[in-house]
Short mmCIF file of C-alpha atoms in Angstrom, two decimals:
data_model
loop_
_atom_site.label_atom_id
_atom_site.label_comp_id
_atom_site.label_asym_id
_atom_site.label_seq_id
_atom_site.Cartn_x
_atom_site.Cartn_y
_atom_site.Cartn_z
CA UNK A 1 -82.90 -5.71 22.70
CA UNK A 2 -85.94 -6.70 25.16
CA UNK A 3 -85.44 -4.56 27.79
CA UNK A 4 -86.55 -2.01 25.66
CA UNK A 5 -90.52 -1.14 26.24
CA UNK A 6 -92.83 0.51 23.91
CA UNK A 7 -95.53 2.63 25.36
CA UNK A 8 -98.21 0.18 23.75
CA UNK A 9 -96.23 -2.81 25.45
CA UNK A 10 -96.06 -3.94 22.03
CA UNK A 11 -92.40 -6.47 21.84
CA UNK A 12 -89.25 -4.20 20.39
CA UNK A 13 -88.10 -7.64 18.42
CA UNK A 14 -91.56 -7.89 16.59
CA UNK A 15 -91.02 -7.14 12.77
CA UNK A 16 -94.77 -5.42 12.93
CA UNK A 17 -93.66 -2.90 15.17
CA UNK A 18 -90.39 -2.16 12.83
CA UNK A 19 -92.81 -1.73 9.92
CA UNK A 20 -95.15 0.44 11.94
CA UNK A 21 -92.39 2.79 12.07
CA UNK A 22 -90.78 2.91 8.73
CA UNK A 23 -94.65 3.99 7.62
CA UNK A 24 -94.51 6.57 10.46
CA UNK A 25 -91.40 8.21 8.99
CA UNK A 26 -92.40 7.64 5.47
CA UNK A 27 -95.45 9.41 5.77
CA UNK A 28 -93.66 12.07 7.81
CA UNK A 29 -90.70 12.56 5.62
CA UNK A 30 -93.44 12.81 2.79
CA UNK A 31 -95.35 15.33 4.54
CA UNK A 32 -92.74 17.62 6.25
CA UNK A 33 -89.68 17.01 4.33
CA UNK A 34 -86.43 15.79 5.82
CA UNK A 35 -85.12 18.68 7.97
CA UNK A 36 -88.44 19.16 9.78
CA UNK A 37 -89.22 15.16 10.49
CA UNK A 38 -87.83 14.66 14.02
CA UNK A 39 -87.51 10.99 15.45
CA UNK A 40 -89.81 11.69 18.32
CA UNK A 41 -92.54 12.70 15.52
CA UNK A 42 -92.41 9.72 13.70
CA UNK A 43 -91.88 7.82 17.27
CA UNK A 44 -95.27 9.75 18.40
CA UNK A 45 -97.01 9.09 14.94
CA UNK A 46 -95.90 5.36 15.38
CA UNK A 47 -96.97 5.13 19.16
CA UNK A 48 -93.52 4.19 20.42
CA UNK A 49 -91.19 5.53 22.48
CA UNK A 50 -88.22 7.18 20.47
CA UNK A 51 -85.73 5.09 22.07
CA UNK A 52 -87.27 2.51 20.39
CA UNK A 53 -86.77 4.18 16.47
CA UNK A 54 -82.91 5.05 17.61
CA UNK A 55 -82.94 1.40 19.04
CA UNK A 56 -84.08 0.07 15.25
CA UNK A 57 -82.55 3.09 13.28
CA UNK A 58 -79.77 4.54 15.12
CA UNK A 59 -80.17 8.04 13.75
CA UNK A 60 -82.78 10.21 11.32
CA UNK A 61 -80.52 9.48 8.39
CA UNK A 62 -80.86 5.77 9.50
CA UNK A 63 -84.80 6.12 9.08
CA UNK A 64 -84.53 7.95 6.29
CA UNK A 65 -82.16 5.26 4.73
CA UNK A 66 -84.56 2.82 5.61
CA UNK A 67 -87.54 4.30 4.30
CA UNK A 68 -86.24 4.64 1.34
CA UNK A 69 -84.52 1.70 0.46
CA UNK A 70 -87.49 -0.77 1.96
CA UNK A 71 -90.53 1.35 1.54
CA UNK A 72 -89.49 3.94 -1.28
CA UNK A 73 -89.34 3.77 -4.90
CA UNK A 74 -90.11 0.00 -6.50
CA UNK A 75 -87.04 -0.34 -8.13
CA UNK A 76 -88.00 -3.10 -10.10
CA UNK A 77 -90.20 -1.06 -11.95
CA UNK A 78 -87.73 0.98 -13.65
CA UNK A 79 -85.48 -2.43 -14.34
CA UNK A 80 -88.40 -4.24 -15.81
CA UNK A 81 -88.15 -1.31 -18.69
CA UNK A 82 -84.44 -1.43 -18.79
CA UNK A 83 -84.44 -5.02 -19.44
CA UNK A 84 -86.46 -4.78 -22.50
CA UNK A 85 -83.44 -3.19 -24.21
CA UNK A 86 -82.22 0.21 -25.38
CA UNK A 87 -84.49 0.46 -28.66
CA UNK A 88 -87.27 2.79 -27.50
CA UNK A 89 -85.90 2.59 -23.96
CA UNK A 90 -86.52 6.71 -23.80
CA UNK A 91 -89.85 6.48 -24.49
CA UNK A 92 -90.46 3.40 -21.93
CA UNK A 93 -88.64 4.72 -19.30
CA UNK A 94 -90.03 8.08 -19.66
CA UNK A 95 -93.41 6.73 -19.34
CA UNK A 96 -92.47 4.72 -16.17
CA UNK A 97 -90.73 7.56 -14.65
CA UNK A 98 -93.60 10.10 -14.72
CA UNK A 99 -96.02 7.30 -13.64
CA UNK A 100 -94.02 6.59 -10.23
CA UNK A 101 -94.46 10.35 -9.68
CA UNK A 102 -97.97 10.52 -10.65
CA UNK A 103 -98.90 7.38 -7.90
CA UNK A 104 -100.40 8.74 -4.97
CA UNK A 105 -98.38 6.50 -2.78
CA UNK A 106 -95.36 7.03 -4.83
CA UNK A 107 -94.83 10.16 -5.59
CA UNK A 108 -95.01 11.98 -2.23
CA UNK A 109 -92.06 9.69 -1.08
CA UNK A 110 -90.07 10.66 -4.18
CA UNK A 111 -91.12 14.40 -3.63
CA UNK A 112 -89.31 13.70 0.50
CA UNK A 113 -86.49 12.01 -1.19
CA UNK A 114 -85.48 14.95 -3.83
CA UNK A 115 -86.53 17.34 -1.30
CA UNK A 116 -84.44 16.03 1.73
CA UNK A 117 -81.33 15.11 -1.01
CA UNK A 118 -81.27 19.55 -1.33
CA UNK A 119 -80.68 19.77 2.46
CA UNK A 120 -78.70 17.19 3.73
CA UNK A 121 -75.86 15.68 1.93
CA UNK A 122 -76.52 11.99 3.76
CA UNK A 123 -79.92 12.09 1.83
CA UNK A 124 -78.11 13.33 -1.34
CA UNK A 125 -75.90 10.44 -1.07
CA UNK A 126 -78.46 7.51 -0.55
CA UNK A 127 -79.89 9.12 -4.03
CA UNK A 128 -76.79 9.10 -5.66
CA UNK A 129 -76.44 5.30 -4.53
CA UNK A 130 -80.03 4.71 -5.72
CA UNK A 131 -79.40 6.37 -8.99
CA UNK A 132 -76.21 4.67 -9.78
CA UNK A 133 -77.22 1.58 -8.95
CA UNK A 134 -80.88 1.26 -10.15
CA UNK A 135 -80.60 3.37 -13.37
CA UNK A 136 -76.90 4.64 -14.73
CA UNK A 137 -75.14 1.43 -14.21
CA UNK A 138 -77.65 -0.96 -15.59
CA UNK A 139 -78.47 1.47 -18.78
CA UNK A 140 -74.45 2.16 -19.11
CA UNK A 141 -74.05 -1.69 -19.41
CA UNK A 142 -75.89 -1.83 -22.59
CA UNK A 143 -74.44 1.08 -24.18
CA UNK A 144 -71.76 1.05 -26.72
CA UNK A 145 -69.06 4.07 -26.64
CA UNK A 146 -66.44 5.55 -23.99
CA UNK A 147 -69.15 7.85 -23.14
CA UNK A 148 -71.76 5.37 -22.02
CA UNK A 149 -72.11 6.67 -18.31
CA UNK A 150 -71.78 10.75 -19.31
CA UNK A 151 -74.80 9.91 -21.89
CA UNK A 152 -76.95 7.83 -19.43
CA UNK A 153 -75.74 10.88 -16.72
CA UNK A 154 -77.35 13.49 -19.15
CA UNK A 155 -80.20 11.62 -19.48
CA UNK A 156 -80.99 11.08 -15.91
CA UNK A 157 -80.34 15.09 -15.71
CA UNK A 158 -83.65 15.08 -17.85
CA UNK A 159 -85.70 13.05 -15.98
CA UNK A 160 -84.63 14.45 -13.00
CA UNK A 161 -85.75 17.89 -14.38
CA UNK A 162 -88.97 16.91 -14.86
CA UNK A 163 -89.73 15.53 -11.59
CA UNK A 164 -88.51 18.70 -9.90
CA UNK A 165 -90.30 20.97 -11.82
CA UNK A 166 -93.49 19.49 -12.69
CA UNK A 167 -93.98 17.69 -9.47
CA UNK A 168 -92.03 19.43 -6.68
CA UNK A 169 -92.02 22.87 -7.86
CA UNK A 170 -95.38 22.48 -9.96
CA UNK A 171 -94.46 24.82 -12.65
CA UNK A 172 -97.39 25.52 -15.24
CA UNK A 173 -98.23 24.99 -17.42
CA UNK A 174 -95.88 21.71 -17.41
CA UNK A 175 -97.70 20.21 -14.42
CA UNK A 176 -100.77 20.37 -16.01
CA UNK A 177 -99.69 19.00 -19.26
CA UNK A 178 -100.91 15.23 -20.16
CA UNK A 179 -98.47 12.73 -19.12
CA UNK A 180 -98.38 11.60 -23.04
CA UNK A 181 -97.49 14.79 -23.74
CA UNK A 182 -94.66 15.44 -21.70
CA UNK A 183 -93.09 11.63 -22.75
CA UNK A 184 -93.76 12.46 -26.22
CA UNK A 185 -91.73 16.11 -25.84
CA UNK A 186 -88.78 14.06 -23.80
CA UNK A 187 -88.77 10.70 -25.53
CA UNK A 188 -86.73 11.60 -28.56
CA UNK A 189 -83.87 13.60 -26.80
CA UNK A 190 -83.81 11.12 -23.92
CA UNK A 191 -83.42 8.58 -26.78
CA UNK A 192 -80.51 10.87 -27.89
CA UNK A 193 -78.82 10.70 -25.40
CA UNK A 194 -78.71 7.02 -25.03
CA UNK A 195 -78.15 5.92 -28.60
CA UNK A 196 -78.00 9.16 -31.17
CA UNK A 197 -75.29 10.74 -32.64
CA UNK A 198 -72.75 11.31 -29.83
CA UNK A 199 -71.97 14.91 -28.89
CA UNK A 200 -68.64 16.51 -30.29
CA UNK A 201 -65.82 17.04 -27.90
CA UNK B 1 -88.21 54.01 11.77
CA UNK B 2 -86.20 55.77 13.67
CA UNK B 3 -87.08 54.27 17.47
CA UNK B 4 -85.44 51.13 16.64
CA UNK B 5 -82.03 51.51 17.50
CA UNK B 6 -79.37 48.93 16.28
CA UNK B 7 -76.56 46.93 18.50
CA UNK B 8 -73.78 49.14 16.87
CA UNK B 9 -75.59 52.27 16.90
CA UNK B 10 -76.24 52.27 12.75
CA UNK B 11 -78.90 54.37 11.37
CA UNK B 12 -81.92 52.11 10.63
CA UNK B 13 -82.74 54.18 7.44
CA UNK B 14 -79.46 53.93 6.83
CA UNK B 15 -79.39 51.70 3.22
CA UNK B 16 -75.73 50.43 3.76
CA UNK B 17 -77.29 48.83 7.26
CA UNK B 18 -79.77 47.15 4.78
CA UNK B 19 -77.04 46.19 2.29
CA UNK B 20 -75.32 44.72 5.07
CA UNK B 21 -78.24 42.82 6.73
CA UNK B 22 -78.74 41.58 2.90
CA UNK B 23 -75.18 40.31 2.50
CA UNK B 24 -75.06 38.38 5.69
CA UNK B 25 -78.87 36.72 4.57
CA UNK B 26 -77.35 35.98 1.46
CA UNK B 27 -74.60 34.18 3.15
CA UNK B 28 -76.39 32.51 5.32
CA UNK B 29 -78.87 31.03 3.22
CA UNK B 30 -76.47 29.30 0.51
CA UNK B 31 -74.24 28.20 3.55
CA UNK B 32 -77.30 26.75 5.68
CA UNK B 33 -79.86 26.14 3.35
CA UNK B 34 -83.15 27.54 4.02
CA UNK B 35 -85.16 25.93 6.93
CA UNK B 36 -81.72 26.18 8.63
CA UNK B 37 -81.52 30.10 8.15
CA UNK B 38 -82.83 32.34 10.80
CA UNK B 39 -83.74 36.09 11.42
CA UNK B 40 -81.83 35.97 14.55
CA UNK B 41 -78.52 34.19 13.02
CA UNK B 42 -78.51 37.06 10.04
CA UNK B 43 -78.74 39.79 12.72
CA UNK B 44 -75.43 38.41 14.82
CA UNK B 45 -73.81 38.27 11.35
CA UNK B 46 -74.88 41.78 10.03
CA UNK B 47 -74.23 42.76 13.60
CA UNK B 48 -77.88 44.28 14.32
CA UNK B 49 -80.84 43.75 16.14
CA UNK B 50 -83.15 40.83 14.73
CA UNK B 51 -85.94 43.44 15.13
CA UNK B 52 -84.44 45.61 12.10
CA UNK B 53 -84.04 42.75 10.05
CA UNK B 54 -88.07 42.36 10.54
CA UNK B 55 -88.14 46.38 10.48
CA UNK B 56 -87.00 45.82 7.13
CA UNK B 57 -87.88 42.85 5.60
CA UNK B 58 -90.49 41.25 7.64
CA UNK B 59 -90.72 37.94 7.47
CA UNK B 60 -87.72 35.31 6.80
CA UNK B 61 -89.84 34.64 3.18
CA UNK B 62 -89.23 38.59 2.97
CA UNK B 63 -85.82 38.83 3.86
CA UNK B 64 -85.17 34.98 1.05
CA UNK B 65 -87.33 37.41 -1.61
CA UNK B 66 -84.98 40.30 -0.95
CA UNK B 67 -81.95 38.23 -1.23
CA UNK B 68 -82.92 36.31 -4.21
CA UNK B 69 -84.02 39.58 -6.37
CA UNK B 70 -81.63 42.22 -5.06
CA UNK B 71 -78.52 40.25 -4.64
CA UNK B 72 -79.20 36.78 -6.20
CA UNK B 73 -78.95 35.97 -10.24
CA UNK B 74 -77.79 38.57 -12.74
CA UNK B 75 -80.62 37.56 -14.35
CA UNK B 76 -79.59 40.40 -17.43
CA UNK B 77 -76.71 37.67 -18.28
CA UNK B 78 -79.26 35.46 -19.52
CA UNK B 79 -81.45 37.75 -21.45
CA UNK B 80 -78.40 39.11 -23.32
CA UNK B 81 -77.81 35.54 -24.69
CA UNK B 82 -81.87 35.23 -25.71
CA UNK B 83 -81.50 38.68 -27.24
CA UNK B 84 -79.15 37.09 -30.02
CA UNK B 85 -81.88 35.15 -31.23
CA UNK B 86 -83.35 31.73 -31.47
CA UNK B 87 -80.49 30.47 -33.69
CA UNK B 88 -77.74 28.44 -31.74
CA UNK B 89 -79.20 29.62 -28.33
CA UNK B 90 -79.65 26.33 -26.88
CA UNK B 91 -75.83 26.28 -26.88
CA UNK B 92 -75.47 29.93 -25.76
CA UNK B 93 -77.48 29.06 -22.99
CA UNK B 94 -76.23 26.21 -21.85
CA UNK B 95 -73.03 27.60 -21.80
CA UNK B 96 -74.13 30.94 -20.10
CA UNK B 97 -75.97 29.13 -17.21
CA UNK B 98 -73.55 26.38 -16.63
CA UNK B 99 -71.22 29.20 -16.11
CA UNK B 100 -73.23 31.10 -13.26
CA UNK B 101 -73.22 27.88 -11.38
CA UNK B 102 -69.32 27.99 -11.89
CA UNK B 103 -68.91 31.40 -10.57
CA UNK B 104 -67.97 31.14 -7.46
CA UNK B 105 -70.17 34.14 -5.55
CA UNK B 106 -73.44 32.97 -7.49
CA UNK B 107 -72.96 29.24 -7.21
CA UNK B 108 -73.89 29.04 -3.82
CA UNK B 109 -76.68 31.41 -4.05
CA UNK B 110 -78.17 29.39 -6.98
CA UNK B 111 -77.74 26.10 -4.79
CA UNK B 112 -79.78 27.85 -2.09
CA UNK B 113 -82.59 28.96 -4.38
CA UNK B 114 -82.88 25.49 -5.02
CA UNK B 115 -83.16 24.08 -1.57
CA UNK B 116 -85.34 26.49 -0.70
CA UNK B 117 -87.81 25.91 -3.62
CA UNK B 118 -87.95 22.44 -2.48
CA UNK B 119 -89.11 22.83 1.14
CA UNK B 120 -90.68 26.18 1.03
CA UNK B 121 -93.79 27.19 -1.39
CA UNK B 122 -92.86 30.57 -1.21
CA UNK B 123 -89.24 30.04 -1.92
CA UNK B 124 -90.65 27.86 -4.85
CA UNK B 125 -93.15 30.26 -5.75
CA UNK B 126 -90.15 32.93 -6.08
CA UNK B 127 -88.24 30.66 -8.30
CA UNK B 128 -91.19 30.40 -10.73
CA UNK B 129 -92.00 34.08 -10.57
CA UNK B 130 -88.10 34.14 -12.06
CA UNK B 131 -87.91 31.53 -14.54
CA UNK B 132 -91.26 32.58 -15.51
CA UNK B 133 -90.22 36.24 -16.30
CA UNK B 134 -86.63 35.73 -17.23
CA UNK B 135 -86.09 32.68 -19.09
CA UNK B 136 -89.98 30.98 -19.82
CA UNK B 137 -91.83 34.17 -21.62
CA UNK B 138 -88.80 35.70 -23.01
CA UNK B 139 -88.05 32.84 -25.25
CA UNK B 140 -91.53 31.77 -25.48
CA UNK B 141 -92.01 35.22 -27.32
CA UNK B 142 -89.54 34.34 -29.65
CA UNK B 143 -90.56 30.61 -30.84
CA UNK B 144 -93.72 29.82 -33.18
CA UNK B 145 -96.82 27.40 -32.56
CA UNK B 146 -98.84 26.88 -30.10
CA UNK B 147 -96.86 24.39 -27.85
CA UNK B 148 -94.07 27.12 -27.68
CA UNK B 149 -94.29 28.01 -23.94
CA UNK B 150 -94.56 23.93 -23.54
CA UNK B 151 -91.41 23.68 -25.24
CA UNK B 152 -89.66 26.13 -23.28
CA UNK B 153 -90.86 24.71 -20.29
CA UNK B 154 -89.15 21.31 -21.26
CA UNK B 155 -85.83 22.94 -22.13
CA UNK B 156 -85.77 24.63 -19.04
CA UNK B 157 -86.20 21.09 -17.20
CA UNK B 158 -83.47 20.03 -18.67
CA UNK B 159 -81.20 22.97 -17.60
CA UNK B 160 -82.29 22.77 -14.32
CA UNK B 161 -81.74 19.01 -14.11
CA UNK B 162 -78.30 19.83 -14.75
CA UNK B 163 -77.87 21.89 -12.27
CA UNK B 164 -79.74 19.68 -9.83
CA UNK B 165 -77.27 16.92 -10.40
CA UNK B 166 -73.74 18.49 -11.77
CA UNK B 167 -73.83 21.01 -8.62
CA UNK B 168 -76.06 20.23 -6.17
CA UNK B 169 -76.22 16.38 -5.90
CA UNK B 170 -72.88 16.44 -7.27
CA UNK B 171 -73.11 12.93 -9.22
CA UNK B 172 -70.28 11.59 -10.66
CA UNK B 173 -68.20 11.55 -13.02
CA UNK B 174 -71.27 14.53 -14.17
CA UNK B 175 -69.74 17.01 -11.34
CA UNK B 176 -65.99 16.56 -13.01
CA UNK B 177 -66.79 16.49 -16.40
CA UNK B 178 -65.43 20.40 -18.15
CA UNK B 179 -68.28 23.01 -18.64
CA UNK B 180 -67.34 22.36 -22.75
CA UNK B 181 -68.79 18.50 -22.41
CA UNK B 182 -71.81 19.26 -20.58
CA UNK B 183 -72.80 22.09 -23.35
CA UNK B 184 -71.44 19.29 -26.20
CA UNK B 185 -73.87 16.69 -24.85
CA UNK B 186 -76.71 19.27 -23.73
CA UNK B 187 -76.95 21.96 -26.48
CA UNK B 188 -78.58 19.80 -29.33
CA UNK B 189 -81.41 18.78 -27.04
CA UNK B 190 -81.85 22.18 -25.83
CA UNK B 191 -82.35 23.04 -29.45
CA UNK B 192 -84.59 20.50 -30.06
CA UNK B 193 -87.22 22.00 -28.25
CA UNK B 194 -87.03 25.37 -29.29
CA UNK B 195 -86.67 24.96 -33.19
CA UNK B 196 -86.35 20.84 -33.68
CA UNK B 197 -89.39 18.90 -35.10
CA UNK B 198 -92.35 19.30 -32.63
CA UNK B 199 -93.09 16.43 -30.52
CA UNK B 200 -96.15 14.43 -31.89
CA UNK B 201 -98.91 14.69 -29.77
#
């Protein structure tokens, strides 16, 4: 590990220099995407030598992993609304969903992280993980019915559809709708979903 | 025109050279994405010079416009379903775009499209040009109220969410469940906004 230098002579092992980086790439995969954001970019940004990211990272996708799962999206936030039960829980999570996208810190990592999951199936598949973990499997545990996870699945199609179009693709005049308005349009079907009438098969 | 001269000796006013240049763009962009996608790489597949593919179409935005409007979506299937009227077309929709993604020429474009929009504004400002003129105003026209373009908007996040997820992302079990479910669980919320109760504001 130590024989590795950093331009600034600042110590590979020190957990400052680590962080330094993950905000180098965070605000690089936010600002260029995933394909453009090259290791020697954020390594430049970060004022380290690249062997130094690889030496932390091993790879882009390793940043990229990293940046999302340490600096990304506050998961908690979304299970603090889950926890408080499925009555309503369209409404509440709607709310909280749009909100992470409206945060100026927020939302241009989530912006990276749809963008990048388009282009490179790693990417796709830390969102998948991210998704299944932090949304369909904890909403799918409190669900009655064989089709628990297809119903929590169409939901997250929803919010999903949202995000990309009103704040990746910013297609009026649904990006400049009020946030109340757009919860209030996608509360009740994301609420059917989760606990109306189930579809026919 | 005529002074540029192609690697196989074609015509450059020759239209089946520009057919050709246009199948090979098409090809490349849902099998690369679009940052990866380059004038050169569609010339050594058409089998030209990369100067006719500018000759042509200019710019690599150009040559993604070209692909996407001459060669992309039969965007007619779409209207024929909204020209049977408001009545059950959330169903008729669903079922009608779902099955574009299916088909196995258009699939790939559509996934392209998509990538693009997300790390290209003019690739994105294509796609809203198309949902804007195909699928937003055509149904807006139909609905009453004032939040009827709104409400179209909605539905058509939740259409594309679907597609973001059941063939892009490819989440499961949403990628394996049959065309029929995805329209069972779908088509009432689709409704919903174009006819259901309006959302309180």
């Amino acid at each position: 590990m130590s024989e590795i230098s950093t331009e600034r002579g600042r110590r590979p092992g020190n957990p400052r220099t680590r962080e330094s980086i993950l905000e180098a790439a965070m605000a690089a995969f936010a600002r260029h995407g995933y394909t453009k954001t090259t290791i020697r970019g954020v390594a430049r940004e970060a004022g380290v030598d690249p062997a130094l990211v690889m030496h932390f990272f091993g790879t882009k996708d390793g940043l990229f992993d990293a940046a999302v799962r340490e600096g990304g999206i506050p998961v908690t936030l979304l299970r603090e609304v889950i926890d408080e039960g499925v009555d309503g829980l369209g409404e509440r999570l709607a709310m909280r969903y749009l909100r992470l996208w409206e945060d100026p810190e927020l939302g241009p990592r989530m912006h990276a992280v749809v963008s990048a999951a388009t282009s490179s199936p790693a990417a796709a598949g830390l969102l998948k993980e991210f998704m299944r973990g932090q949304l369909i499997r904890p909403i799918a545990d409190r669900l009655e019915g064989d089709d628990a996870e297809e119903r929590v699945l169409m939901m997250a199609t929803q919010l999903v559809g949202i995000g990309l179009m009103r704040y990746v693709l910013r297609v009026e005049p649904l990006s400049s709708m009020p946030l109340a308005a757009v919860v209030a349009h996608a509360a009740p079907n994301l609420q059917r979903y989760l606990t109306g009438t189930a579809a026919s098969r």
